[in-house]
mmCIF file of C-alpha atoms in Angstrom:
data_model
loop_
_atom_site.group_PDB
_atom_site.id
_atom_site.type_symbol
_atom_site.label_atom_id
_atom_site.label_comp_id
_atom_site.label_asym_id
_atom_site.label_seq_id
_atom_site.Cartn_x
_atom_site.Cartn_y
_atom_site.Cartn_z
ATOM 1 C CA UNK A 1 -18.130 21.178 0.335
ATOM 2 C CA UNK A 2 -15.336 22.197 2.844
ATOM 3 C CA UNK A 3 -11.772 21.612 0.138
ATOM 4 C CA UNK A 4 -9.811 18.922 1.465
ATOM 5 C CA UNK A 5 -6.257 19.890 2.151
ATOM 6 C CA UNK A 6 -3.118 18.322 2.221
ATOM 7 C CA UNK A 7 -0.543 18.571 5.251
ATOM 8 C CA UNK A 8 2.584 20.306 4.097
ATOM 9 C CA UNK A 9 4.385 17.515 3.936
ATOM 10 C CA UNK A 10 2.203 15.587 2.303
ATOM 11 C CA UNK A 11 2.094 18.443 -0.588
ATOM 12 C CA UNK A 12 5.205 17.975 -0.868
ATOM 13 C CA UNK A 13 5.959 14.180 -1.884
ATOM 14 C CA UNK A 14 2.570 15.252 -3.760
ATOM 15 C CA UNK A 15 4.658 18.056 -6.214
ATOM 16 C CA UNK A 16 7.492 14.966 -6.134
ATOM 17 C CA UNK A 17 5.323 12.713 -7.613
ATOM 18 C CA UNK A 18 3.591 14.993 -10.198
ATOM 19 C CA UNK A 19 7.238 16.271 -11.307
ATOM 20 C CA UNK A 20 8.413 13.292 -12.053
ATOM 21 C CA UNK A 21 5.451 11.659 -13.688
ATOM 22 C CA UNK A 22 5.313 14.822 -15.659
ATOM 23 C CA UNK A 23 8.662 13.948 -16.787
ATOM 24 C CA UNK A 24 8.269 10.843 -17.770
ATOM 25 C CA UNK A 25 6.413 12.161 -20.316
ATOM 26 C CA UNK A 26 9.465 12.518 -22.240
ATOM 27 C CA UNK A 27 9.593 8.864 -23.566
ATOM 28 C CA UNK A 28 7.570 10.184 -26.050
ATOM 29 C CA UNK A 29 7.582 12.472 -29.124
ATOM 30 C CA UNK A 30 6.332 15.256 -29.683
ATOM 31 C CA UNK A 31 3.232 16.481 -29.473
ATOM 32 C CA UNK A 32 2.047 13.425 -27.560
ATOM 33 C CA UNK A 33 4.793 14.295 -24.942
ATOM 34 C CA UNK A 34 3.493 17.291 -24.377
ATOM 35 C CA UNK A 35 -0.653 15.932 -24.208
ATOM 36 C CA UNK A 36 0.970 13.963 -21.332
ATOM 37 C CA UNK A 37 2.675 16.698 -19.372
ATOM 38 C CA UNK A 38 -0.072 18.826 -19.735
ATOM 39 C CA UNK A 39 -2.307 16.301 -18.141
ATOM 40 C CA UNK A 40 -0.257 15.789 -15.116
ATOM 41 C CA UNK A 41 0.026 19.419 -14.382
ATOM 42 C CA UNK A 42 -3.483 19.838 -14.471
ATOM 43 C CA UNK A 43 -4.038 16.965 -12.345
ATOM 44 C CA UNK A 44 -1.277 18.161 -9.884
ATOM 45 C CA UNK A 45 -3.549 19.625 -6.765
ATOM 46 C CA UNK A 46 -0.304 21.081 -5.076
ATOM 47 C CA UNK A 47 -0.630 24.928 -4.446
ATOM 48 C CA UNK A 48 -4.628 24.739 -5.070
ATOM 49 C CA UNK A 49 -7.325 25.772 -3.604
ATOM 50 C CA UNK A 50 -9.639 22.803 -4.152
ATOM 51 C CA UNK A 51 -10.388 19.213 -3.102
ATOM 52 C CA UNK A 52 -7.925 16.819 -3.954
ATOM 53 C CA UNK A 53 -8.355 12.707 -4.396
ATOM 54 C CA UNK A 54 -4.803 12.195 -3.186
ATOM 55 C CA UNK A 55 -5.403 9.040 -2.155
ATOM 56 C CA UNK A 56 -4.867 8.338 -5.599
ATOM 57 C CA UNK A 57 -1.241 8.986 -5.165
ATOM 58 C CA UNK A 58 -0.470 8.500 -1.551
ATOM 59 C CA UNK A 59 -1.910 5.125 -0.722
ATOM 60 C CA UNK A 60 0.956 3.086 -1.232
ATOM 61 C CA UNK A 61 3.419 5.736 1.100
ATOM 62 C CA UNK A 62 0.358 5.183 3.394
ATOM 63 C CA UNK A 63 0.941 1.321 3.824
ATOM 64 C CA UNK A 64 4.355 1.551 2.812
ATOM 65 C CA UNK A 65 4.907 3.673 6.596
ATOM 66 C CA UNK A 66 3.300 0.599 8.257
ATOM 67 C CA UNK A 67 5.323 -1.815 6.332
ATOM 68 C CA UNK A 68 8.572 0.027 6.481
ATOM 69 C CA UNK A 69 8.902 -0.516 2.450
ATOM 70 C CA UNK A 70 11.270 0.917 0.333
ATOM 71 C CA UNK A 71 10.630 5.092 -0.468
ATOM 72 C CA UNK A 72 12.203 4.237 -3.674
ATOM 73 C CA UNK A 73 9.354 1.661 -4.257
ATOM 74 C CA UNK A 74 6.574 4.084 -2.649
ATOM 75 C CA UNK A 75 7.482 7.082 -5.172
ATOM 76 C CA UNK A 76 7.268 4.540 -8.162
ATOM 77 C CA UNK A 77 4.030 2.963 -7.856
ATOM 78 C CA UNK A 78 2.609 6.569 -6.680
ATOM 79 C CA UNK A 79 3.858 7.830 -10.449
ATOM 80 C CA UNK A 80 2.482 4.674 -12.037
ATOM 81 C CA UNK A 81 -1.184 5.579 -10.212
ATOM 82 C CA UNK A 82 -1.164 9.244 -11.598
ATOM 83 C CA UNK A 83 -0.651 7.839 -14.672
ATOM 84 C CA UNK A 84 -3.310 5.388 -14.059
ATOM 85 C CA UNK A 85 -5.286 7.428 -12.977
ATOM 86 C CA UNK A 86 -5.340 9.948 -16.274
ATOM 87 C CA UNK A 87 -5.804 7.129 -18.643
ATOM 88 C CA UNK A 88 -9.108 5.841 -16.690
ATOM 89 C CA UNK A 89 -9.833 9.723 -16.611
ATOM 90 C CA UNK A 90 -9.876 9.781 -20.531
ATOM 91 C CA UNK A 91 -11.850 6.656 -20.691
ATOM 92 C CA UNK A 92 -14.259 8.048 -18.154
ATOM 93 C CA UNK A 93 -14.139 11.246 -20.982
ATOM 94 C CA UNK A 94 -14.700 9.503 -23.949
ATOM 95 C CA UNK A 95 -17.708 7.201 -22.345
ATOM 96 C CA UNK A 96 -19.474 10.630 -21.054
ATOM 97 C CA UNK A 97 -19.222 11.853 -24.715
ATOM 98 C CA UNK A 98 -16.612 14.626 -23.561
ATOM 99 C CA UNK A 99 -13.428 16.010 -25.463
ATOM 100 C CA UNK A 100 -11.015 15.696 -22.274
ATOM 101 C CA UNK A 101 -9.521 18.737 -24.019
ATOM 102 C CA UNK A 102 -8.441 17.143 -26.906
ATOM 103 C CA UNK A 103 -9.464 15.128 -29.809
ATOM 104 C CA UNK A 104 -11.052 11.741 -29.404
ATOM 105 C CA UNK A 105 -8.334 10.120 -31.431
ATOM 106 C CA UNK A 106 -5.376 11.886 -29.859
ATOM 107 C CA UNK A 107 -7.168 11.103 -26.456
ATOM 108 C CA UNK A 108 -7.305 7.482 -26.897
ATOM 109 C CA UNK A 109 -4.005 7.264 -28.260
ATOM 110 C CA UNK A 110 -2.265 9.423 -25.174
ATOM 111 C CA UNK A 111 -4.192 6.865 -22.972
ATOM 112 C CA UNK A 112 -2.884 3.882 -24.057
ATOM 113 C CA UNK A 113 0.655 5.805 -23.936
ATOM 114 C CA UNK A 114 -0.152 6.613 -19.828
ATOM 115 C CA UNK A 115 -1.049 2.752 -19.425
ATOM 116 C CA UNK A 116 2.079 1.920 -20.552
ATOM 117 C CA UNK A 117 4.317 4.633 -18.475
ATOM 118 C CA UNK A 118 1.846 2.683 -15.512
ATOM 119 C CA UNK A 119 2.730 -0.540 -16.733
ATOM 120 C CA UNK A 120 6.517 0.073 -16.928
ATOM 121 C CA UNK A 121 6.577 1.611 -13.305
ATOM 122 C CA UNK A 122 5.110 -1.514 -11.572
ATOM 123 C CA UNK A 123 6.837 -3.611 -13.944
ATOM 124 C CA UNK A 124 9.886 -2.650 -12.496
ATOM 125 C CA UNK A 125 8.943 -4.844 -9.371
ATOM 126 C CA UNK A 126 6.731 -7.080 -10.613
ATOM 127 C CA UNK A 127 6.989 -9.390 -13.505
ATOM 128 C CA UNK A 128 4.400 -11.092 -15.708
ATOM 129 C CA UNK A 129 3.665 -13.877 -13.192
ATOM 130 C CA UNK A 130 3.551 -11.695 -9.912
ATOM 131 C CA UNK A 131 -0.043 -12.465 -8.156
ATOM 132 C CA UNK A 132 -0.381 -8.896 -8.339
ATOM 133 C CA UNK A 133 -1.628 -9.132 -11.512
ATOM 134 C CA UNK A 134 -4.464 -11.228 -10.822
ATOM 135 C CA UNK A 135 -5.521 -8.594 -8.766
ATOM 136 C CA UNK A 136 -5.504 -5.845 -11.353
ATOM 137 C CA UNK A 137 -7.759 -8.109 -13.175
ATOM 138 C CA UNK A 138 -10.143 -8.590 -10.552
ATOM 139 C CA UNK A 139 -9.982 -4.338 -9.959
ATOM 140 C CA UNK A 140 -10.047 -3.804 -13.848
ATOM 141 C CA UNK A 141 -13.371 -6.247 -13.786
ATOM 142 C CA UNK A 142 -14.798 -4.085 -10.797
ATOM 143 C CA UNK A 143 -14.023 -1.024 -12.749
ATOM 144 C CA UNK A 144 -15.812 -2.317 -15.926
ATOM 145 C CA UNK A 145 -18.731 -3.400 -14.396
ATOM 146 C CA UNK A 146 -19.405 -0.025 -12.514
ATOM 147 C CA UNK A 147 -18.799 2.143 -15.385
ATOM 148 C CA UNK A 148 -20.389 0.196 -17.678
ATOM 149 C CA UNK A 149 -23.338 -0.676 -15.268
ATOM 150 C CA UNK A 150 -23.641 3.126 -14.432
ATOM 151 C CA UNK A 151 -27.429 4.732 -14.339
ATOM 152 C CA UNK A 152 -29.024 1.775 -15.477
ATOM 153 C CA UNK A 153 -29.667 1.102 -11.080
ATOM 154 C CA UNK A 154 -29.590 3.732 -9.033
ATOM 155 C CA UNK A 155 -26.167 4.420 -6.844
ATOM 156 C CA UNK A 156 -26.777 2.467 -3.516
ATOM 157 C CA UNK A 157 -25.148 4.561 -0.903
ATOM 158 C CA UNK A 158 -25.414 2.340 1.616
ATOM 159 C CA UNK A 159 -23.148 -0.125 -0.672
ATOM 160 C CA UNK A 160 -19.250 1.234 0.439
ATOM 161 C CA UNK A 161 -18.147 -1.303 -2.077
ATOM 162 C CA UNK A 162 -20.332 -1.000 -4.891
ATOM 163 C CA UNK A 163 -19.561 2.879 -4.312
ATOM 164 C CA UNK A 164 -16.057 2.400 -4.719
ATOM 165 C CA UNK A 165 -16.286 0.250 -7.897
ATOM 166 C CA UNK A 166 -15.664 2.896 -10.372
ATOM 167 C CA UNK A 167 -11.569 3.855 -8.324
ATOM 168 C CA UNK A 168 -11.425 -0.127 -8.029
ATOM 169 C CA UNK A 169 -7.567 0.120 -9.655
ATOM 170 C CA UNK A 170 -6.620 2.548 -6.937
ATOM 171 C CA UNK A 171 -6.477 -0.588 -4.574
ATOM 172 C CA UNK A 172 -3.485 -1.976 -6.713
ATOM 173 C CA UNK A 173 -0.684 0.189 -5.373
ATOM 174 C CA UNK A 174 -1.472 -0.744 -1.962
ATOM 175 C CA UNK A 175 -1.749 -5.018 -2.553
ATOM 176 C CA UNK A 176 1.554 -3.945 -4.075
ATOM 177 C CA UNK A 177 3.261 -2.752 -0.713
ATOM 178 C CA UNK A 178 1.901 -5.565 1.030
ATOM 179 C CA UNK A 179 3.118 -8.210 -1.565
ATOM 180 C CA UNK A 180 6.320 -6.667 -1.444
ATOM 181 C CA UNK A 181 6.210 -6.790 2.247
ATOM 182 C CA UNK A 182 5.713 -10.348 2.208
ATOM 183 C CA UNK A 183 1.835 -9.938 3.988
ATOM 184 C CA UNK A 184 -0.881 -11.335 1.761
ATOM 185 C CA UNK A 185 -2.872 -12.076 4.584
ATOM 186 C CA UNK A 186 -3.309 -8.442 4.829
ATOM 187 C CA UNK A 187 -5.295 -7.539 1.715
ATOM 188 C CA UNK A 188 -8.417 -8.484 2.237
ATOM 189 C CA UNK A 189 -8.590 -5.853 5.356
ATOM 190 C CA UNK A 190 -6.941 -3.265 2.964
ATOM 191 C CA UNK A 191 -9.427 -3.726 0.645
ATOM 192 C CA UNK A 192 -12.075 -3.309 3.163
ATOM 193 C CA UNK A 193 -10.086 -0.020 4.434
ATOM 194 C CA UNK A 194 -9.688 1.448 1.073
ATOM 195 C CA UNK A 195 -12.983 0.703 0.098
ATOM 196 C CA UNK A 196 -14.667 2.341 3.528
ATOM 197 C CA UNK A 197 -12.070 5.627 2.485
ATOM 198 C CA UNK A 198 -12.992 5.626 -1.343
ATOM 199 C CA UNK A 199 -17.149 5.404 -0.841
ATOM 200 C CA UNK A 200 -16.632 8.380 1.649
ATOM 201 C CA UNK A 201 -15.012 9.909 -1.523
ATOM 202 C CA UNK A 202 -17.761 9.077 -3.887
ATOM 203 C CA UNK A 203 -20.497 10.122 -1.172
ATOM 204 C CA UNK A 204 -18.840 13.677 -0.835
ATOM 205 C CA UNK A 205 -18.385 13.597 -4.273
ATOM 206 C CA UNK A 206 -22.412 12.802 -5.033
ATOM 207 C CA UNK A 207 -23.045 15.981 -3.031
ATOM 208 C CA UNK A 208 -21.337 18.626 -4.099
ATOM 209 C CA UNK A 209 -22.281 17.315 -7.495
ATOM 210 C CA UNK A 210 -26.117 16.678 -7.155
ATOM 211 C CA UNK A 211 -27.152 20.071 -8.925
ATOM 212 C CA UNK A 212 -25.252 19.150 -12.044
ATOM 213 C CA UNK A 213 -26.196 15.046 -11.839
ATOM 214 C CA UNK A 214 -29.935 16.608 -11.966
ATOM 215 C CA UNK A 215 -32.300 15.030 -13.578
ATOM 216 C CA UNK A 216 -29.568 13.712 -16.610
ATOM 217 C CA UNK A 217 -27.429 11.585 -13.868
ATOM 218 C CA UNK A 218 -29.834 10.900 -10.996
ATOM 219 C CA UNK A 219 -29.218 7.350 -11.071
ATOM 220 C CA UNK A 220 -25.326 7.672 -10.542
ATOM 221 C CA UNK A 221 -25.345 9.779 -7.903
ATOM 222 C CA UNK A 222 -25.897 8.187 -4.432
ATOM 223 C CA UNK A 223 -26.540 11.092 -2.519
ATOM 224 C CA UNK A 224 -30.055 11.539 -5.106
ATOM 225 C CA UNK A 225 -30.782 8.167 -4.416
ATOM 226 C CA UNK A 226 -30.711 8.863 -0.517
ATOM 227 C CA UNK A 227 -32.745 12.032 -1.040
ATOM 228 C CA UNK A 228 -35.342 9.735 -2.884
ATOM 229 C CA UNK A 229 -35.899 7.092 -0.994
ATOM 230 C CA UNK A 230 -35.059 8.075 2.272
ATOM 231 C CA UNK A 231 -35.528 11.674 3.060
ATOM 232 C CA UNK A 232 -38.505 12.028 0.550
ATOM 233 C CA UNK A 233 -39.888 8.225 -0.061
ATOM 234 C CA UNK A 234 -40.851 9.389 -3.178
ATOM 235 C CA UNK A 235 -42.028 6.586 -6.175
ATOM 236 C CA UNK A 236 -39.381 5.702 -8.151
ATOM 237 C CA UNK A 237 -41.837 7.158 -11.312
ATOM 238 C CA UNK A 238 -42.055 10.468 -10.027
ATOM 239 C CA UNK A 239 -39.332 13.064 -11.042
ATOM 240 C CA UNK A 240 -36.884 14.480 -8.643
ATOM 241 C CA UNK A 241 -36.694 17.989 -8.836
ATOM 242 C CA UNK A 242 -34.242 20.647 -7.336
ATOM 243 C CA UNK A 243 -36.931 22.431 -4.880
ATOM 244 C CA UNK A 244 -37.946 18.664 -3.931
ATOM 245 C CA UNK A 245 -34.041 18.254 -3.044
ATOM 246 C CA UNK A 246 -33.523 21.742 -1.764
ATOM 247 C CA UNK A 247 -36.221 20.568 0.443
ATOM 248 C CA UNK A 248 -35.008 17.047 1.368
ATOM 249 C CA UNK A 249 -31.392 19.451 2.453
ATOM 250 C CA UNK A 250 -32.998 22.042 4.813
ATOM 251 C CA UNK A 251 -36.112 20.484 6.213
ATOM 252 C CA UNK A 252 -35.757 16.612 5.911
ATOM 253 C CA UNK A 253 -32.095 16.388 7.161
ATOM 254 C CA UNK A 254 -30.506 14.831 3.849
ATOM 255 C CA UNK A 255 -27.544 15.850 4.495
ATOM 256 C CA UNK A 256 -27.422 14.776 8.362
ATOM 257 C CA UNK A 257 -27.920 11.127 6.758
ATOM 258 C CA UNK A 258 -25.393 11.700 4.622
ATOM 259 C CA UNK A 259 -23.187 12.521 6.894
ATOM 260 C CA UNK A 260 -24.047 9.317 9.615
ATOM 261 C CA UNK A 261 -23.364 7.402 6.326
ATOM 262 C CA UNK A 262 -19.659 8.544 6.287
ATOM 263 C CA UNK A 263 -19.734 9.079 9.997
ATOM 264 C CA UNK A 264 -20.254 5.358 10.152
ATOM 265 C CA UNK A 265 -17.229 4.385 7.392
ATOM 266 C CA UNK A 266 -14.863 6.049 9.730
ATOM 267 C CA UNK A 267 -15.867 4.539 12.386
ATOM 268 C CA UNK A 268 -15.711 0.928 10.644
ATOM 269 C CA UNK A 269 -12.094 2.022 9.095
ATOM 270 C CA UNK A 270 -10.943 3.025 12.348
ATOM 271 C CA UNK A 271 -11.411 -0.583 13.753
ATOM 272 C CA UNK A 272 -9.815 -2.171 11.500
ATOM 273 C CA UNK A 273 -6.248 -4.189 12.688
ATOM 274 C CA UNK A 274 -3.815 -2.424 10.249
ATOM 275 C CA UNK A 275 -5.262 0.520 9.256
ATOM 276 C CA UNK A 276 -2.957 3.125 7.544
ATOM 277 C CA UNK A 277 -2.963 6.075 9.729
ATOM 278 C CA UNK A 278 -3.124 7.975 6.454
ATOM 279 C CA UNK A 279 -5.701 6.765 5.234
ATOM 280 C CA UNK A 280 -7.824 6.681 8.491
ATOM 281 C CA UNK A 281 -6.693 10.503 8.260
ATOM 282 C CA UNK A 282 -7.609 11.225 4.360
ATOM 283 C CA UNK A 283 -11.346 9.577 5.348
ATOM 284 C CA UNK A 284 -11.422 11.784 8.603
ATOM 285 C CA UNK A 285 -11.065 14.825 6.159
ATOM 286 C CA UNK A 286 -14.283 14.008 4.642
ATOM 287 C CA UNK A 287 -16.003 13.441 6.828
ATOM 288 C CA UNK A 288 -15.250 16.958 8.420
ATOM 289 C CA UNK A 289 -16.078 18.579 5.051
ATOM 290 C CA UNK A 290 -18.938 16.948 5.039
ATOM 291 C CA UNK A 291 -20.011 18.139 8.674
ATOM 292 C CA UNK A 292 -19.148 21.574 7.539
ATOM 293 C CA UNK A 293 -21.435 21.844 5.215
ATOM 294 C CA UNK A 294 -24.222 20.044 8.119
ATOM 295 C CA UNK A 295 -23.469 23.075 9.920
ATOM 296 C CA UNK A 296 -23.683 25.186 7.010
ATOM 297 C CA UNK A 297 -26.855 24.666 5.539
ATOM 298 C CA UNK A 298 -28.456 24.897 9.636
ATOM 299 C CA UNK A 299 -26.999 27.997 9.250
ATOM 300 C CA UNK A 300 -28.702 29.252 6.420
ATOM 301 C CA UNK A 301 -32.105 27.424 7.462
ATOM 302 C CA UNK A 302 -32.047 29.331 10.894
ATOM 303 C CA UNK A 303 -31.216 32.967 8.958
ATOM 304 C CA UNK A 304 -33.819 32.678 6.406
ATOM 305 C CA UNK A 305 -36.377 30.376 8.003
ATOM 306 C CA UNK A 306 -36.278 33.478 10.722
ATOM 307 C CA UNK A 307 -36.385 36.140 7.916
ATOM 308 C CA UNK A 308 -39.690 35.543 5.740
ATOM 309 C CA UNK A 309 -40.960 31.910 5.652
ATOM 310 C CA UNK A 310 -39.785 28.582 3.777
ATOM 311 C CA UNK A 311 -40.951 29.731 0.580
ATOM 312 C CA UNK A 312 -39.035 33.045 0.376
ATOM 313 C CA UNK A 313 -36.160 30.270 0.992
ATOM 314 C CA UNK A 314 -36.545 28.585 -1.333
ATOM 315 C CA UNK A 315 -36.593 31.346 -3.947
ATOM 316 C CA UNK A 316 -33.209 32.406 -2.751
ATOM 317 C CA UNK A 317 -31.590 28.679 -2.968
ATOM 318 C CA UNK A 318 -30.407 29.544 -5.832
ATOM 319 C CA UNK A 319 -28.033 31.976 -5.278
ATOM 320 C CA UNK A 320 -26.346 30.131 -2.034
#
């Protein structure tokens, strides 16, 4: 998939907001501190050549332009959401039976240290009886039931909301802005927005992952379940294998589906009263990766298809 870039500006307040949650770090000793800062750099996308889920980061400077809210505010719960988003990253670790590049107890312990550095940044604005609370709960609950409910039903990805279960707490920062702002009314659109932009995510995601979610992860990956029922209609007993897919990509027009999918969420997002330009931008970005790769692959079919027959394609799959 096509690597999703950030403007230059937006790297920017990106590197701001890795710097200084990398800094923050320093509220704790040694060699925890230094788990922590080493986790934020590698999680910093700025001056890389690869895709980047800055949404992550940049959602609440998204609805923060609309709402003309406080920078100061913006930058903070951006730095709380990187560190939110590394401690879900070592759960997400530790569930998949991986090391997250350290050991298990160390990793557990240097989560529960980012949850508080995420606590401690939002706490700064909103105490123990803000409403925005209840709706970290009711994210944390969507979050729990996705990962927990993951491959025992196959990804639906035709579901935008059960797709973007799993980044559930990324909402938070945003109902923060909008609390802040004084506009409750407004959530349940945002949620709807941020939902349409995050199962765009997932769907691009489920693609340029379906090689490695094959056959182990089938059942997470919604772009497989697509390919299955829709492109192939195969039984839900019969195994999916990679020619079968390769197949489903360059002859059934998997991909082209995949693509309307997304197609579609922009199109929803962009009719939304109160969309964030930003975000409406960061789902836009997708969506062209993923019509990059459309093109690509009717490339390839039209070059090879010409040059020896489907089977000789398939042979050289591959190696694409």
């Amino acid at each position: 998939m096509k690597t999703v870039q950030a403007e230059p500006e937006v790297a920017s307040e990106i590197a701001n907001v890795f710097a200084e949650a990398a800094a923050g770090a320093e509220a704790y000793p040694e060699p925890l501190s230094t788990a922590i800062r080493g986790l934020v750099m590698r999680a910093d996308p700025t001056g890389r050549d690869r895709k980047s889920n800055y949404i992550a980061f940049l959602l609440p400077s998204w609805i923060g332009m609309r709402t003309g809210a406080d920078p100061a505010l913006c930058r903070d719960l951006a730095v709380g959401n990187v560190y939110a988003m590394l401690h879900f990253f070592l759960l997400d670790d530790m569930m998949d039976g991986s090391d997250a590049g350290m050991e298990s107890k160390r990793a557990l312990a240097v989560g529960q240290l980012l949850h508080a550095l995420f606590m401690e940044r939002y706490g700064r604005y909103y105490p123990p009886e803000s409403l925005l609370w209840t709706y970290y709960r009711t994210y944390l609950a969507e979050w729990a039931t996705a990962v927990s409910g993951e491959g025992l039903r196959r990804a639906d990805p035709r579901n935008p909301r059960a797709l973007a279960r799993k980044s559930a707490p990324v909402k938070l920062g945003a109902v923060a802005i909008l609390l802040a702002a004084g506009l409750p009314e407004q959530i349940a659109d945002m949620e709807e927005a941020v939902e349409l932009a995050l199962a765009s995510l997932q769907l691009a995601d489920d693609w340029a992952d379906w090689r490695e979610d094959l056959p182990a992860e089938e059942r997470s990956n919604a772009f497989l379940t697509l390919v299955r029922r829709e492109s192939l209609a195969l039984p839900e007993d019969q195994p999916l294998q990679e020619r079968l897919v390769l197949q489903a990509i360059y002859r059934k027009g998997a991909l082209e589906q995949l693509a309307s999918i997304v197609l579609g969420h922009g199109e929803r997002l962009s009719g939304l009263s109160d969309a964030a330009p930003g975000l409406i931008r960061f789902q836009q970005e997708i969506v062209a990766g993923i019509l990059n790769d459309v093109q690509a692959t009717r490339d390839t079919t039209d070059k090879l298809a010409g040059g020896g027959g489907f089977s000789y394609f398939l042979s050289k799959m591959q190696d694409l």
